[in-house]
């Protein structure tokens, strides 16, 4: 049996962290630090759940940022660790993705350890080409044949359904495009489901879960709800997209299957999500129909270490580099984070800080003017604390053992007060 190294990744002590931070002000803590606004998280989560309820589908949240379905086809060495987790949970609580028949022979150890069968989802490639098998291909047929032998299922697994991830939706820039990809995901999973039932009509005796989504495609369904239509979001969707989605929903139910939407970064959002323009703001009084920085729950606290006014253009140094912000690009600009207007003195009518993280290395970030900004740059000073919107919240958040929680729904004088500490799970 392979040794697990999970015990070598101890979880930070939550009680000690809460005692150290709760009640402190953001201005008084060391940077870098990951800050989460729980009021924004609640709004974003509520909007996602309302949209799924309106569509009459299930929702599966990912937990990588903030079900236990292992998010990629599981390497054999992970199965024992999943089984140890499964021993602490109830039957039906742990599942894995598969996209190759050889993966199946490594899964029996799960039942040996837990005493119950491991849930399986076939990962379907719907165009992203990162992981997954194309429905109707030889590899797909071989996988299904091995999963569903004559007489039923494998004794150590339970076939639950099909799963896809439209990661290529991060490269789109409208709700219309995101909805097109969501519809394409659903269509491909429906075809895969029909293919399985046609190949093995006597071996599938229950409904399949058709699980689709990435945050841009999943949140695009929010544009269909009435509260979003009242604020002008729904016209972003082409005439007929809602009807097409409704027809697919009807067909899924007619086949006794069940549609499930999944997403990961939707509670926090980030600059990559803003660039997709896929979802409406959760703010009921939002001045614009799509999400803005007012909907981003995670920021990275940084501190100005030096100023360089004598360079070709004004720049500043922050002691916050790729080990805090990540190095994920964003399609809407060429920087590595955008500085919020928190703790800034802005000129009248100026919107935003105009500063971006224009260059980055391991420990250093260089601030300069965001290229689309026409306003004057606010003054910065050595020692000044800043909050930076990350390009990708999942990557930025993974650099921190815990998140410091604030609440923008608090009275104004307490909005920078830390009200909680959320400890991350970590390790591999």
Coordinates of N, CA, C and O in Angstrom, one line a residue, residues 28 32 77 100 102 107 143 198 225 239 265 272 279 293 311 340 349 388 401-402 421 428:
X28 N -3.9 47.1 9.9 CA -3.0 46.7 11.0 C -2.4 45.3 10.9 O -1.6 44.9 11.8
X32 N 1.7 40.1 2.5 CA 0.5 39.8 1.8 C -0.5 39.0 2.6 O 0.0 38.2 3.5
X77 N -2.5 6.7 -7.4 CA -2.0 7.0 -6.1 C -3.0 7.8 -5.2 O -2.8 7.9 -4.0
X100 N -10.6 6.6 -19.4 CA -9.8 5.5 -20.1 C -10.0 4.2 -19.4 O -10.1 4.2 -18.1
X102 N -8.2 1.7 -18.7 CA -7.2 1.2 -17.8 C -7.3 1.8 -16.4 O -6.7 1.2 -15.4
X107 N -9.3 0.9 -9.1 CA -10.3 1.5 -8.2 C -10.8 0.5 -7.1 O -11.6 0.9 -6.2
X143 N -14.4 2.0 -22.8 CA -14.5 2.3 -21.4 C -15.9 1.9 -20.9 O -16.0 1.3 -19.8
X198 N -28.1 2.9 -26.2 CA -28.2 2.1 -27.5 C -27.2 1.0 -27.5 O -27.6 -0.1 -27.9
X225 N -33.0 34.5 -15.4 CA -34.0 34.7 -14.3 C -34.7 36.0 -14.4 O -34.1 37.0 -15.0
X239 N -32.1 35.5 -29.1 CA -33.5 35.0 -29.2 C -33.5 33.5 -29.5 O -32.8 33.1 -30.5
X265 N -15.4 28.9 -9.1 CA -15.0 30.2 -8.6 C -16.1 31.2 -8.5 O -15.9 32.3 -8.1
X272 N -10.6 37.3 -14.5 CA -10.9 36.4 -15.6 C -12.4 36.3 -15.9 O -12.9 36.3 -17.0
X279 N -22.0 36.7 -16.8 CA -23.1 36.7 -15.8 C -23.4 38.1 -15.3 O -22.6 39.1 -15.4
X293 N -16.0 44.8 -10.6 CA -15.2 44.5 -9.5 C -16.0 44.6 -8.2 O -15.5 44.0 -7.2
X311 N 11.3 57.1 -13.3 CA 11.3 56.2 -14.5 C 10.5 56.8 -15.6 O 9.9 57.9 -15.5
X340 N -7.5 47.9 -6.4 CA -8.8 48.5 -6.1 C -8.6 50.0 -5.6 O -7.5 50.4 -5.3
X349 N -14.7 62.5 -9.6 CA -15.1 61.9 -10.9 C -14.2 60.8 -11.4 O -14.4 60.2 -12.4
X388 N -5.7 44.2 -4.0 CA -5.5 43.9 -5.4 C -6.5 42.8 -5.8 O -6.6 41.7 -5.2
X401 N -2.7 29.9 3.6 CA -3.3 28.8 4.4 C -4.6 29.2 5.0 O -5.4 28.3 5.5
X402 N -5.0 30.5 5.0 CA -6.3 30.9 5.5 C -6.7 32.2 4.8 O -5.8 33.0 4.3
X421 N -12.0 34.0 10.3 CA -10.9 33.4 9.5 C -11.3 32.1 9.0 O -11.8 31.2 9.7
X428 N -1.9 17.5 -1.3 CA -2.2 16.9 -2.6 C -3.0 15.6 -2.4 O -3.0 14.9 -1.4

